């Protein structure tokens, strides 16, 4: 139950971050976002943080890792292996791809966020 509620919350945060990004830039296309993000806007930073928080939940990064121990303990070994390897690798790829392609003008900001 903890994972379902946390997952729903993180999905809502991701949706809100994407909505704020669209509202601030007028686009969500990876080709047009770098040009739109060159203008300094507080909503850009807020949407970046919200999108990162949603991805951090999926990666089980601190402090979004509270659901992980319960799910891994209560699941069969093959399910745990799949959740801990395949899903994390996929989310890491999507996170780096999204940040390098879409948020390139904000490199200094998200680099500090990830460091």
CSV table of C-alpha atoms in Angstrom, one decimal:
chain,number,residue,atom,x,y,z
A,1,UNK,CA,0.0,0.0,0.0
A,2,UNK,CA,2.9,2.3,0.8
A,3,UNK,CA,4.3,1.9,-2.7
A,4,UNK,CA,1.0,2.6,-4.4
A,5,UNK,CA,0.4,5.8,-2.5
A,6,UNK,CA,4.0,7.0,-3.0
A,7,UNK,CA,3.9,6.1,-6.7
A,8,UNK,CA,0.6,8.0,-7.2
A,9,UNK,CA,2.1,11.0,-5.4
A,10,UNK,CA,5.3,10.9,-7.5
A,11,UNK,CA,3.3,10.5,-10.7
A,12,UNK,CA,1.3,13.6,-9.7
A,13,UNK,CA,4.5,15.5,-9.0
A,14,UNK,CA,5.9,14.5,-12.4
A,15,UNK,CA,2.7,15.6,-14.1
A,16,UNK,CA,2.7,18.9,-12.3
A,17,UNK,CA,6.4,19.5,-13.2
A,18,UNK,CA,5.7,18.8,-16.9
A,19,UNK,CA,2.6,21.0,-16.8
A,20,UNK,CA,4.6,23.9,-15.2
A,21,UNK,CA,7.3,23.4,-17.9
A,22,UNK,CA,4.7,23.5,-20.6
A,23,UNK,CA,3.1,26.6,-19.1
A,24,UNK,CA,6.4,28.4,-18.8
A,25,UNK,CA,7.8,27.5,-22.2
A,26,UNK,CA,4.8,26.7,-24.4
A,27,UNK,CA,6.4,23.4,-25.6
A,28,UNK,CA,7.4,20.0,-24.3
A,29,UNK,CA,9.3,18.9,-27.4
A,30,UNK,CA,13.0,18.0,-26.8
A,31,UNK,CA,14.1,20.0,-29.9
A,32,UNK,CA,12.4,23.3,-28.8
A,33,UNK,CA,12.9,23.1,-25.1
A,34,UNK,CA,16.6,24.2,-25.0
A,35,UNK,CA,15.8,27.4,-26.8
A,36,UNK,CA,12.8,28.1,-24.6
A,37,UNK,CA,14.8,27.4,-21.4
A,38,UNK,CA,17.4,30.1,-22.2
A,39,UNK,CA,15.2,32.7,-20.7
A,40,UNK,CA,15.6,32.8,-16.9
A,41,UNK,CA,12.3,31.9,-15.2
A,42,UNK,CA,11.6,30.7,-11.7
A,43,UNK,CA,9.0,28.2,-13.1
A,44,UNK,CA,11.8,26.5,-15.1
A,45,UNK,CA,13.7,25.7,-11.9
A,46,UNK,CA,10.5,24.5,-10.1
A,47,UNK,CA,9.6,22.2,-12.9
A,48,UNK,CA,13.1,20.9,-13.0
A,49,UNK,CA,13.0,20.0,-9.3
A,50,UNK,CA,9.6,18.4,-9.6
A,51,UNK,CA,10.6,16.3,-12.6
A,52,UNK,CA,13.8,15.3,-10.8
A,53,UNK,CA,11.9,14.4,-7.6
A,54,UNK,CA,9.6,12.1,-9.6
A,55,UNK,CA,12.5,10.3,-11.2
A,56,UNK,CA,14.3,10.1,-7.9
A,57,UNK,CA,11.3,8.2,-6.5
A,58,UNK,CA,11.4,5.7,-9.3
A,59,UNK,CA,15.2,5.3,-8.7
A,60,UNK,CA,14.7,4.9,-5.0
A,61,UNK,CA,17.1,7.7,-4.3
A,62,UNK,CA,17.3,9.3,-0.9
A,63,UNK,CA,15.0,10.6,0.5
A,64,UNK,CA,12.5,8.9,-1.8
A,65,UNK,CA,13.5,5.4,-0.9
A,66,UNK,CA,11.1,4.6,2.0
A,67,UNK,CA,8.9,2.2,-0.1
A,68,UNK,CA,11.8,0.1,-1.4
A,69,UNK,CA,12.6,-2.1,1.6
A,70,UNK,CA,9.0,-3.1,2.1
A,71,UNK,CA,8.5,-3.9,-1.5
A,72,UNK,CA,11.7,-5.9,-1.8
A,73,UNK,CA,11.1,-7.8,1.4
A,74,UNK,CA,7.5,-8.8,0.5
A,75,UNK,CA,8.2,-9.8,-3.1
A,76,UNK,CA,9.4,-13.0,-4.6
A,77,UNK,CA,13.1,-13.1,-5.7
A,78,UNK,CA,12.5,-12.8,-9.5
A,79,UNK,CA,10.2,-9.8,-9.0
A,80,UNK,CA,12.7,-8.2,-6.6
A,81,UNK,CA,15.5,-8.8,-9.1
A,82,UNK,CA,13.5,-7.2,-11.9
A,83,UNK,CA,12.5,-4.2,-9.8
A,84,UNK,CA,16.0,-3.6,-8.5
A,85,UNK,CA,17.8,-3.9,-11.8
A,86,UNK,CA,15.7,-3.4,-14.9
A,87,UNK,CA,13.5,-0.7,-13.7
A,88,UNK,CA,16.3,1.3,-12.1
A,89,UNK,CA,18.5,1.0,-15.3
A,90,UNK,CA,15.6,2.2,-17.4
A,91,UNK,CA,14.8,5.1,-15.2
A,92,UNK,CA,18.5,6.1,-15.0
A,93,UNK,CA,18.7,6.1,-18.8
A,94,UNK,CA,15.5,8.2,-19.2
A,95,UNK,CA,16.7,10.6,-16.5
A,96,UNK,CA,20.0,11.3,-18.1
A,97,UNK,CA,18.6,11.4,-21.6
A,98,UNK,CA,15.9,13.9,-20.5
A,99,UNK,CA,18.3,16.1,-18.7
A,100,UNK,CA,21.0,16.1,-21.3
A,101,UNK,CA,18.6,16.7,-24.2
A,102,UNK,CA,15.8,18.9,-22.8
A,103,UNK,CA,17.5,20.7,-19.9
A,104,UNK,CA,20.8,21.5,-21.5
A,105,UNK,CA,20.6,25.3,-20.9
A,106,UNK,CA,20.1,24.7,-17.2
A,107,UNK,CA,23.2,22.5,-17.0
A,108,UNK,CA,24.7,24.3,-14.0
A,109,UNK,CA,21.5,24.1,-12.0
A,110,UNK,CA,20.8,20.4,-12.5
A,111,UNK,CA,24.4,19.5,-12.2
A,112,UNK,CA,24.4,20.9,-8.7
A,113,UNK,CA,21.1,19.1,-8.0
A,114,UNK,CA,22.6,15.8,-8.9
A,115,UNK,CA,26.0,16.3,-7.3
